Coordinates of C-alpha atoms and ligand atoms in Angstrom, one line a residue:
M7 CA 0.0 0.0 0.0
T8 CA 1.3 3.4 -0.9
Q9 CA 2.1 5.5 2.1
Y10 CA -0.7 8.1 2.4
Q11 CA 0.6 11.6 2.9
P12 CA -2.3 13.9 2.1
F13 CA -0.5 17.1 1.2
W14 CA -2.7 19.4 -0.9
W15 CA -0.2 19.2 -3.7
Q16 CA -0.5 15.4 -3.8
T17 CA -4.3 14.9 -3.8
G18 CA -4.9 18.2 -5.7
I19 CA -5.0 19.3 -9.3
I20 CA -2.9 22.2 -10.6
Y21 CA -4.1 24.6 -13.3
Q22 CA -1.7 26.8 -15.2
V23 CA -2.9 30.3 -15.9
Y24 CA -1.0 32.2 -18.5
P25 CA -2.1 35.7 -17.1
R26 CA -1.8 37.6 -20.5
S27 CA -4.3 35.3 -22.0
F28 CA -6.8 34.4 -19.3
K29 CA -9.2 37.3 -18.8
D30 CA -8.8 41.0 -19.6
N31 CA -10.6 43.2 -17.2
N32 CA -9.3 46.7 -18.2
A33 CA -10.0 46.5 -22.0
D34 CA -6.3 46.7 -23.0
G35 CA -6.4 43.3 -24.8
I36 CA -4.1 41.7 -22.2
G37 CA -5.2 39.6 -19.3
D38 CA -4.7 40.8 -15.7
L39 CA -5.1 39.9 -12.1
Q40 CA -8.5 41.4 -11.8
G41 CA -9.5 39.2 -14.7
I42 CA -8.2 36.1 -12.9
H43 CA -10.0 37.2 -9.8
E44 CA -13.2 37.4 -11.8
K45 CA -12.9 33.8 -12.9
L46 CA -12.1 32.2 -9.6
G47 CA -15.7 31.0 -9.4
Y48 CA -15.1 29.1 -12.7
L49 CA -11.9 27.5 -11.4
S50 CA -13.6 26.6 -8.2
W51 CA -16.5 25.1 -10.2
L52 CA -14.0 23.2 -12.3
G53 CA -12.6 21.7 -9.2
V54 CA -9.0 22.7 -9.4
D55 CA -7.0 22.9 -6.1
A56 CA -4.2 25.3 -7.1
I57 CA -3.5 27.8 -9.8
W58 CA 0.0 28.4 -11.1
L59 CA 0.5 31.9 -12.5
S60 CA 3.1 32.4 -15.3
P61 CA 5.1 35.5 -14.4
I62 CA 3.3 38.7 -13.4
Y63 CA 6.3 40.7 -12.4
P64 CA 7.5 44.0 -14.0
S65 CA 9.0 43.1 -17.3
P66 CA 9.8 44.6 -20.7
M67 CA 8.0 41.5 -22.0
V68 CA 10.6 40.4 -24.5
D69 CA 9.9 36.9 -23.3
F70 CA 6.4 37.7 -22.0
G71 CA 7.3 38.0 -18.4
Y72 CA 10.1 35.6 -18.2
D73 CA 12.4 38.6 -18.4
I74 CA 12.0 40.2 -15.1
S75 CA 13.1 43.7 -14.2
D76 CA 11.9 43.5 -10.6
F77 CA 11.4 40.3 -8.8
T78 CA 9.3 41.7 -6.0
D79 CA 6.6 43.7 -7.6
I80 CA 3.7 43.3 -10.1
D81 CA 3.8 44.6 -13.7
P82 CA 1.2 47.5 -14.0
L83 CA -0.2 45.5 -17.1
F84 CA -1.4 43.0 -14.6
G85 CA -2.3 45.1 -11.6
D86 CA -0.4 45.9 -8.4
L87 CA 0.6 44.3 -5.1
A88 CA -2.7 45.2 -3.6
A89 CA -4.6 43.4 -6.4
F90 CA -2.3 40.5 -5.9
D91 CA -2.9 40.2 -2.2
H92 CA -6.6 40.5 -2.8
L93 CA -6.4 37.7 -5.4
V94 CA -4.5 35.4 -3.0
Q95 CA -7.0 36.1 -0.2
E96 CA -10.0 35.4 -2.4
A97 CA -8.5 32.3 -3.9
H98 CA -7.7 31.0 -0.5
A99 CA -11.3 31.7 0.7
L100 CA -12.4 29.4 -2.1
G101 CA -9.8 26.8 -1.1
I102 CA -7.6 27.4 -4.1
K103 CA -3.9 27.7 -3.6
V104 CA -1.7 30.1 -5.5
I105 CA 1.6 29.1 -7.0
L106 CA 3.9 31.7 -8.6
D107 CA 6.5 31.3 -11.3
F108 CA 10.0 31.8 -9.8
V109 CA 12.6 32.6 -12.5
P110 CA 16.0 32.3 -10.8
N111 CA 18.3 31.7 -13.8
H112 CA 18.2 35.2 -15.3
S113 CA 16.6 38.6 -15.1
S114 CA 15.9 41.3 -17.6
D115 CA 18.8 43.5 -18.7
E116 CA 16.5 46.2 -17.3
H117 CA 16.8 44.9 -13.8
E118 CA 18.7 47.3 -11.5
W119 CA 21.1 44.5 -10.6
F120 CA 22.1 44.1 -14.2
K121 CA 22.3 47.8 -14.8
A122 CA 24.7 48.0 -11.9
S123 CA 26.6 44.8 -13.0
R124 CA 27.3 46.2 -16.4
S125 CA 28.1 49.7 -15.2
S126 CA 31.8 48.8 -14.4
R127 CA 34.0 45.9 -13.7
D128 CA 34.4 47.3 -10.2
N129 CA 30.7 47.6 -9.3
P130 CA 29.9 45.3 -6.4
K131 CA 27.2 43.7 -8.5
H132 CA 29.4 43.0 -11.4
G133 CA 29.9 39.4 -10.2
W134 CA 26.2 38.8 -9.9
Y135 CA 26.1 38.0 -13.6
I136 CA 28.3 35.7 -15.7
W137 CA 30.9 38.0 -17.4
R138 CA 34.0 36.6 -19.2
D139 CA 36.8 38.1 -21.4
P140 CA 36.8 37.4 -25.0
V141 CA 39.0 34.4 -26.0
P142 CA 42.5 35.4 -27.1
G143 CA 42.1 36.9 -30.6
G144 CA 38.6 37.8 -29.8
G145 CA 35.2 35.9 -29.8
P146 CA 32.9 34.5 -27.2
P147 CA 34.2 32.4 -24.3
N148 CA 32.7 29.2 -25.6
N149 CA 30.3 27.6 -28.1
W150 CA 27.1 27.6 -26.1
L151 CA 24.0 28.7 -27.9
S152 CA 21.1 30.8 -26.8
H153 CA 17.6 29.3 -27.0
F154 CA 16.5 32.4 -28.9
G155 CA 19.2 32.2 -31.6
G156 CA 22.9 32.8 -32.0
S157 CA 25.6 32.6 -29.4
A158 CA 24.7 32.5 -25.6
W159 CA 27.2 35.3 -25.2
E160 CA 26.7 39.0 -25.9
Y161 CA 29.7 41.4 -26.1
D162 CA 29.6 44.6 -24.0
A163 CA 31.9 47.0 -25.8
G164 CA 32.0 49.4 -22.8
L165 CA 33.4 46.7 -20.5
G166 CA 35.2 44.7 -23.1
E167 CA 33.5 41.6 -21.7
Y168 CA 30.9 39.1 -22.7
Y169 CA 27.9 38.3 -20.6
M170 CA 26.0 35.0 -20.8
H171 CA 22.4 34.7 -21.7
T172 CA 20.9 31.2 -22.1
F173 CA 17.8 32.8 -23.5
H174 CA 17.3 36.2 -25.1
T175 CA 20.2 38.8 -25.2
T176 CA 18.0 40.8 -22.9
Q177 CA 17.9 37.9 -20.3
P178 CA 21.3 37.8 -18.7
D179 CA 22.1 34.7 -16.6
L180 CA 22.6 35.3 -12.9
D181 CA 25.7 33.8 -11.4
W182 CA 24.3 31.3 -8.9
R183 CA 27.9 30.4 -7.7
N184 CA 27.9 33.8 -6.1
P185 CA 26.5 33.5 -2.5
L186 CA 25.1 37.1 -2.6
V187 CA 23.0 36.1 -5.6
R188 CA 21.7 33.1 -3.8
Q189 CA 20.8 35.1 -0.7
A190 CA 19.1 37.8 -2.7
M191 CA 17.0 35.2 -4.7
Y192 CA 16.1 33.4 -1.5
D193 CA 14.8 36.7 -0.1
V194 CA 12.7 37.0 -3.3
M195 CA 11.1 33.7 -2.4
R196 CA 10.5 34.9 1.2
F197 CA 9.0 38.1 -0.1
W198 CA 6.2 36.1 -1.8
L199 CA 5.9 33.3 0.7
N200 CA 5.3 36.0 3.4
R201 CA 2.5 37.3 1.2
G202 CA 0.9 33.9 1.4
V203 CA 1.8 32.2 -1.9
D204 CA 1.6 28.4 -1.6
G205 CA 4.7 27.7 -3.6
F206 CA 6.7 28.1 -6.8
R207 CA 7.1 26.6 -10.2
I208 CA 10.7 27.1 -10.7
D209 CA 11.8 28.1 -14.2
V210 CA 14.6 26.1 -16.0
L211 CA 15.9 24.7 -12.7
P212 CA 18.7 22.5 -14.1
F213 CA 20.2 25.6 -15.9
L214 CA 21.2 27.3 -12.6
V215 CA 24.6 25.7 -12.3
K216 CA 27.0 25.9 -15.3
D217 CA 30.3 24.0 -15.8
E218 CA 32.9 25.6 -13.7
N219 CA 35.3 25.9 -16.6
L220 CA 32.6 26.7 -19.1
R221 CA 33.8 24.0 -21.4
D222 CA 32.5 23.8 -25.0
N223 CA 29.4 21.7 -25.5
P224 CA 29.7 18.8 -28.0
L225 CA 28.0 19.3 -31.4
N226 CA 24.9 17.4 -32.2
P227 CA 25.7 15.5 -35.4
D228 CA 22.0 14.9 -36.1
W229 CA 21.0 18.6 -36.2
Q230 CA 19.4 19.6 -39.4
E231 CA 18.9 22.9 -41.1
G232 CA 15.4 24.2 -40.2
A233 CA 15.5 22.8 -36.6
P234 CA 15.9 25.3 -33.8
Y235 CA 19.5 26.5 -33.9
Y236 CA 20.2 26.0 -30.1
L237 CA 19.7 22.2 -30.7
R238 CA 23.0 22.3 -32.7
I239 CA 24.8 21.5 -29.5
F240 CA 24.1 19.1 -26.6
R241 CA 23.9 20.9 -23.3
V242 CA 26.4 18.6 -21.7
Y243 CA 28.1 21.5 -19.7
S244 CA 25.4 24.0 -19.6
E245 CA 22.7 22.0 -17.8
N246 CA 22.3 19.6 -14.9
Q247 CA 25.8 20.1 -13.6
P248 CA 27.4 18.9 -10.3
G249 CA 26.4 21.2 -7.5
I250 CA 22.8 21.7 -8.8
H251 CA 21.4 19.3 -6.1
R252 CA 23.0 21.3 -3.3
L253 CA 21.3 24.3 -4.6
V254 CA 18.0 22.6 -4.9
Q255 CA 18.3 21.6 -1.2
E256 CA 18.9 25.2 -0.3
L257 CA 15.7 26.2 -2.2
R258 CA 13.9 23.6 -0.3
Q259 CA 15.2 24.8 3.0
V260 CA 13.7 28.3 2.2
A261 CA 10.3 26.7 1.5
E262 CA 10.7 24.7 4.8
E263 CA 10.8 28.0 6.7
Y264 CA 7.0 28.1 6.0
S265 CA 4.4 25.4 6.4
D266 CA 2.7 23.5 3.6
R267 CA 4.4 25.1 0.6
V268 CA 5.3 23.3 -2.6
L269 CA 8.2 23.6 -5.0
I270 CA 7.8 22.3 -8.6
G271 CA 10.6 22.3 -11.0
E272 CA 10.7 22.9 -14.7
I273 CA 13.0 20.1 -15.8
Y274 CA 13.2 18.5 -19.2
L275 CA 15.4 15.5 -18.4
P276 CA 15.1 11.7 -18.7
Y277 CA 13.6 10.0 -15.7
K278 CA 16.9 8.9 -14.3
E279 CA 18.1 12.4 -14.0
L280 CA 14.8 13.9 -13.4
V281 CA 14.1 12.0 -10.2
R282 CA 17.4 13.2 -8.7
Y283 CA 15.7 16.5 -8.2
Y284 CA 13.5 14.9 -5.4
G285 CA 16.9 15.0 -3.6
D286 CA 18.4 12.5 -1.1
N287 CA 15.8 11.4 1.3
L288 CA 13.3 13.7 -0.5
S289 CA 15.2 16.8 0.5
G290 CA 14.9 18.4 -2.9
I291 CA 11.9 19.8 -4.6
H292 CA 8.4 18.2 -4.1
L293 CA 7.5 17.8 -7.8
P294 CA 10.0 17.8 -10.6
F295 CA 7.7 18.3 -13.6
N296 CA 7.2 15.1 -15.6
F297 CA 6.8 16.3 -19.2
Q298 CA 7.1 12.8 -20.9
L299 CA 3.5 12.8 -22.1
I300 CA 4.1 16.1 -23.9
L301 CA 7.3 14.9 -25.4
L302 CA 6.1 11.4 -26.5
A303 CA 6.3 11.4 -30.2
D304 CA 4.5 8.0 -30.7
W305 CA 1.2 8.2 -28.9
R306 CA 0.5 4.5 -28.7
A307 CA -0.5 2.2 -25.8
E308 CA 2.7 0.3 -25.5
K309 CA 4.7 3.5 -25.4
I310 CA 2.5 5.1 -22.8
K311 CA 2.5 2.0 -20.7
D312 CA 6.3 1.9 -20.9
L313 CA 6.5 5.5 -19.8
V314 CA 4.2 5.1 -16.9
D315 CA 5.8 1.9 -15.8
S316 CA 9.4 3.1 -16.1
Y317 CA 8.5 6.3 -14.2
E318 CA 6.8 4.3 -11.4
A319 CA 9.9 2.1 -11.3
T320 CA 12.3 5.1 -11.2
L321 CA 10.6 7.1 -8.5
P322 CA 12.6 7.1 -5.2
V323 CA 10.8 5.7 -2.2
G324 CA 8.1 8.1 -1.0
A325 CA 8.5 10.5 -4.0
W326 CA 5.2 11.7 -5.2
P327 CA 4.6 11.5 -9.1
N328 CA 3.1 14.1 -11.4
W329 CA 2.0 14.3 -14.9
V330 CA 1.6 17.3 -17.4
L331 CA -0.3 17.3 -20.7
G332 CA 0.4 20.9 -21.8
N333 CA 2.0 24.2 -21.1
H334 CA 2.8 27.6 -22.6
D335 CA 6.0 26.3 -24.3
N336 CA 4.5 23.3 -26.3
P337 CA 1.8 22.8 -28.8
R338 CA -1.6 22.1 -27.3
V339 CA -2.7 18.6 -26.6
V340 CA -5.6 18.7 -29.2
S341 CA -3.2 19.8 -31.9
R342 CA -0.7 17.1 -31.0
L343 CA -3.2 14.2 -30.7
G344 CA -6.4 15.3 -32.4
P345 CA -9.8 15.8 -30.6
G346 CA -10.6 12.1 -30.0
Q347 CA -7.3 11.2 -28.4
A348 CA -7.2 14.5 -26.4
R349 CA -10.2 13.2 -24.5
V350 CA -8.5 9.9 -23.9
A351 CA -5.4 11.9 -22.8
Q352 CA -7.5 13.8 -20.3
M353 CA -8.8 10.6 -18.8
L354 CA -5.2 9.3 -18.6
L355 CA -4.0 12.5 -16.9
L356 CA -6.8 12.4 -14.4
T357 CA -6.6 8.8 -13.5
L358 CA -2.9 8.2 -13.3
R359 CA -1.1 8.1 -10.0
G360 CA 0.3 11.7 -9.3
T361 CA -0.6 15.3 -9.3
P362 CA -2.0 16.4 -12.7
T363 CA -1.2 19.8 -14.1
F364 CA -3.6 21.4 -16.6
Y365 CA -2.9 24.1 -19.1
Y366 CA -5.6 26.8 -19.3
G367 CA -8.1 26.1 -22.1
D368 CA -7.1 22.4 -22.5
E369 CA -10.2 21.6 -20.5
L370 CA -12.2 23.1 -23.4
G371 CA -10.3 21.4 -26.1
M372 CA -8.6 24.7 -27.3
H373 CA -6.2 24.0 -30.1
N374 CA -3.2 25.8 -31.5
V375 CA -4.1 28.9 -33.5
K376 CA -2.2 29.8 -36.6
I377 CA -0.6 33.2 -36.1
P378 CA 0.1 35.3 -39.2
P379 CA 3.8 36.3 -39.2
E380 CA 3.0 40.0 -38.7
L381 CA 1.1 39.2 -35.4
A382 CA 3.9 36.9 -34.0
H383 CA 5.2 38.0 -30.6
D384 CA 7.3 35.1 -29.3
P385 CA 11.1 35.6 -29.6
Q386 CA 11.4 31.8 -30.4
E387 CA 9.3 32.4 -33.5
K388 CA 11.6 35.1 -34.6
S389 CA 14.7 33.0 -34.1
S390 CA 13.3 29.6 -35.2
P391 CA 10.4 30.3 -37.5
G392 CA 7.7 27.6 -37.2
F393 CA 8.7 26.8 -33.6
G394 CA 7.0 29.8 -31.9
R395 CA 4.9 29.4 -28.9
D396 CA 2.2 32.0 -29.6
P397 CA -0.2 29.4 -31.2
A398 CA -0.7 27.8 -27.8
R399 CA -1.0 31.0 -25.9
T400 CA -4.2 32.5 -27.5
P401 CA -6.9 34.1 -25.4
M402 CA -9.1 31.8 -23.2
Q403 CA -12.5 31.3 -24.8
W404 CA -15.2 32.2 -22.3
D405 CA -18.3 32.7 -24.3
S406 CA -19.8 33.4 -27.7
T407 CA -19.5 37.2 -27.7
L408 CA -16.9 38.9 -29.8
N409 CA -13.4 38.2 -28.5
A410 CA -14.8 35.1 -26.8
G411 CA -15.4 37.1 -23.6
F412 CA -11.7 37.4 -23.0
C413 CA -11.7 41.1 -23.5
S414 CA -14.3 43.7 -24.3
P415 CA -15.6 43.6 -27.9
A416 CA -14.0 47.0 -28.4
A417 CA -10.5 45.9 -27.4
I418 CA -8.0 44.1 -29.5
P419 CA -6.7 40.9 -27.9
W420 CA -2.9 40.7 -27.8
L421 CA -3.1 37.4 -29.9
P422 CA -6.0 36.4 -32.1
V423 CA -8.8 34.4 -30.7
A424 CA -9.4 30.9 -32.3
E425 CA -11.9 31.1 -35.1
D426 CA -14.1 28.3 -33.6
Y427 CA -14.7 30.1 -30.3
L428 CA -18.4 30.0 -31.0
Q429 CA -18.4 26.3 -30.3
I430 CA -15.4 26.0 -28.1
N431 CA -16.0 28.1 -25.1
V432 CA -16.9 27.8 -21.4
E433 CA -20.5 28.9 -21.6
E434 CA -21.4 26.6 -24.6
E435 CA -19.5 23.6 -23.2
K436 CA -21.0 23.9 -19.8
A437 CA -24.4 23.5 -21.4
D438 CA -23.3 20.6 -23.6
P439 CA -23.5 17.2 -21.8
A440 CA -21.0 15.6 -24.2
S441 CA -18.4 18.4 -24.4
M442 CA -14.8 18.2 -23.4
L443 CA -15.4 20.6 -20.5
T444 CA -18.1 18.3 -19.2
L445 CA -15.8 15.4 -19.5
V446 CA -13.0 17.1 -17.7
H447 CA -15.4 18.4 -15.0
E448 CA -16.7 14.9 -14.4
L449 CA -13.2 13.4 -14.4
I450 CA -12.0 16.0 -11.8
G451 CA -15.1 15.4 -9.7
L452 CA -14.6 11.7 -9.7
R453 CA -10.9 11.9 -9.0
K454 CA -11.5 14.3 -6.0
A455 CA -14.3 12.0 -4.6
Q456 CA -12.4 8.7 -4.9
P457 CA -9.3 8.1 -2.8
A458 CA -8.4 5.2 -5.1
L459 CA -8.0 7.8 -8.0
H460 CA -6.1 10.6 -6.1
S461 CA -4.1 8.5 -3.7
G462 CA -4.4 4.7 -4.6
D463 CA -1.8 2.4 -5.9
Y464 CA -1.2 1.9 -9.6
I465 CA -1.3 -1.6 -11.0
A466 CA -0.5 -2.1 -14.7
L467 CA -2.2 -4.7 -16.7
N468 CA -1.0 -6.6 -19.7
S469 CA -4.1 -6.2 -21.8
G470 CA -3.1 -8.1 -24.8
T471 CA -5.4 -5.8 -26.8
E472 CA -3.6 -4.0 -29.5
N473 CA -3.1 -0.3 -28.8
C474 CA -5.1 -0.4 -25.5
F475 CA -3.8 0.4 -22.1
G476 CA -5.5 -0.8 -18.9
Y477 CA -4.6 -0.2 -15.2
I478 CA -6.1 -0.5 -11.9
R479 CA -6.1 2.2 -9.2
K480 CA -6.6 0.6 -5.7
W481 CA -7.2 2.0 -2.3
V482 CA -8.1 -0.1 0.7
N483 CA -11.2 -2.0 -0.5
Q484 CA -11.9 0.2 -3.4
A485 CA -10.7 -0.3 -7.0
F486 CA -11.1 1.3 -10.4
L487 CA -10.1 -0.1 -13.7
V488 CA -9.2 2.4 -16.4
I489 CA -9.1 1.1 -20.0
L490 CA -8.0 3.4 -22.8
N491 CA -8.2 2.7 -26.5
F492 CA -5.5 4.7 -28.3
S493 CA -6.5 3.6 -31.7
D494 CA -9.2 4.8 -34.1
Q495 CA -10.7 1.3 -34.3
P496 CA -13.1 -0.4 -31.9
R497 CA -11.3 -3.0 -29.6
F498 CA -12.4 -5.8 -27.3
F499 CA -10.8 -5.8 -23.9
N500 CA -10.6 -8.8 -21.6
L501 CA -11.7 -7.8 -18.1
P502 CA -9.7 -8.9 -15.2
D503 CA -11.8 -11.3 -13.0
E504 CA -12.4 -8.8 -10.2
F505 CA -14.0 -6.4 -12.7
K506 CA -16.4 -8.9 -14.4
Q507 CA -19.2 -7.6 -12.2
G508 CA -18.0 -4.0 -12.5
R509 CA -19.9 -0.9 -13.5
I510 CA -18.9 1.7 -16.0
V511 CA -18.8 5.0 -14.3
L512 CA -17.5 7.2 -17.1
S513 CA -16.8 7.0 -20.8
T514 CA -14.9 9.7 -22.7
Y515 CA -18.0 9.8 -24.9
L516 CA -20.1 10.6 -21.8
D517 CA -22.9 8.4 -23.0
R518 CA -22.7 5.1 -21.0
E519 CA -22.8 3.9 -17.5
G520 CA -23.9 0.7 -15.8
P521 CA -22.8 -3.0 -15.6
V522 CA -20.1 -4.2 -17.9
G523 CA -20.5 -7.3 -20.1
P524 CA -19.5 -10.6 -18.4
V525 CA -16.1 -11.2 -20.1
K526 CA -15.0 -8.8 -22.7
I527 CA -15.9 -5.2 -23.1
E528 CA -16.0 -3.3 -26.3
L529 CA -14.3 0.0 -26.5
R530 CA -15.2 2.3 -29.4
E531 CA -12.6 4.1 -31.3
N532 CA -10.8 6.7 -29.1
E533 CA -12.7 5.6 -26.1
G534 CA -11.6 5.5 -22.6
L535 CA -13.6 3.9 -19.7
I536 CA -13.5 4.0 -15.9
I537 CA -15.0 0.9 -14.4
E538 CA -15.6 0.5 -10.7
V539 CA -16.0 -2.6 -8.5
Ligands
GLC29 C1 11.1 28.5 -19.4 C2 9.7 29.1 -19.7 C3 9.7 29.7 -21.0 C4 10.8 30.8 -21.1 C5 12.1 30.3 -20.6 C6 13.1 31.3 -20.3 O1 11.3 27.4 -20.3 O2 8.7 28.2 -19.5 O3 8.4 30.2 -21.4 O4 10.9 31.3 -22.4 O5 12.0 29.5 -19.5 O6 12.7 32.0 -19.1

């Protein structure tokens, strides 16, 4: 029996809000805190336990808030500290936790720290960022590449030095080897924890420590023209370096100064390396994000079963799993898998063992929106055309009014609204008993009500049915069988003995309930079922 530790971040469901795109309250076409406030009732109805807000801090918005010019304030676009405090208070009153994005790897070049750092080599803050002399004869210190194109080094002619930027030239990397930087950033965490935030999602956590000697990264021999330029090298020396786990422990210690807070890490690493972020004896972060369902190229039952089983087998004792289906950096799940499989994917997400994280709008079946080049905003689109993230960041679709209720009809939303918003929106889908939103709402309701689903053991089955995946979730004397058909053909599934008298409680089609057949059960194409005994 799995040890039962009912922290809210274990039994709960996390919902990612991309604040620019959630709800605009002041008619400037950009979402804001007041807008989120307005929609807390919806989030509470949906049944989510926590919201994670992508960055809301002052920012020149080159990387849409991930370039921060003040870590301890709110950008006027979104509101102010009073509006933030009010939001936290109201969310808490509804039983919804608030998780902020913490972006420790870099600041904006407009941050006071960086302005001081680049003012002279003698400035006390010079060593807060990573500065190096050109190599003899000129040129950047090594071959590392920026995620947003070109070298990861930018020359400052005034200083005669290069500074490192893993992302945009306007996002200089802080030097986490400098104890003063660490203390300052821990104080940033405390600033928000003191205001009552329930935890952080930590941006690009494995990037904080770089190779001490800044060695060249090896070239990727498989890189091809057209793929994002930064993938030309393997990040052997620029990511996941020795020393990172000691830092992770320090971050955890800051969280431990408070009660019941959670640390979640953005980490794109294979399981073996990923689970190290739980730390020795679970002294690291609580939830290293598990992105494998997003990254899986081959959405087939065998592959998904392998993923789940290898994750379960790799987790350290007592470590709590988690699953993510979408976020602001990746194509939306409907666009990756199609609408039929997106429903199966939601059933998978909400019945696997581990904390599920939703991306706003995925509960409606929102899909990527094609953004005409002249409307593109994302720096990644500019550096790697075709790989931009704007298509997955379009305004939330609330209703059938112009601009989908995201902003006033008179305003111009910062990104275009999907053309099919008349069908795909909260108001329409709430009223439709077969909609994606109804499915997600029922799945969440079931998960929350049933300990087997939020806390039970996971038992994999070898179904023997092509492209179908079945597993059992068990808790004391309660058990659920989940069977998922990943194909677009009907399939027969052999029921395990204990489920032959079972009852269907939910189909992804939302049209059947009741006793199962005696031996086999037919799954329609793209159908998932939850069966209870
Ligand atoms: C993370 C964020 C992404 C951002 C990058 C740089 O990967 O999720 O949106 O561009 O960090 O901060």
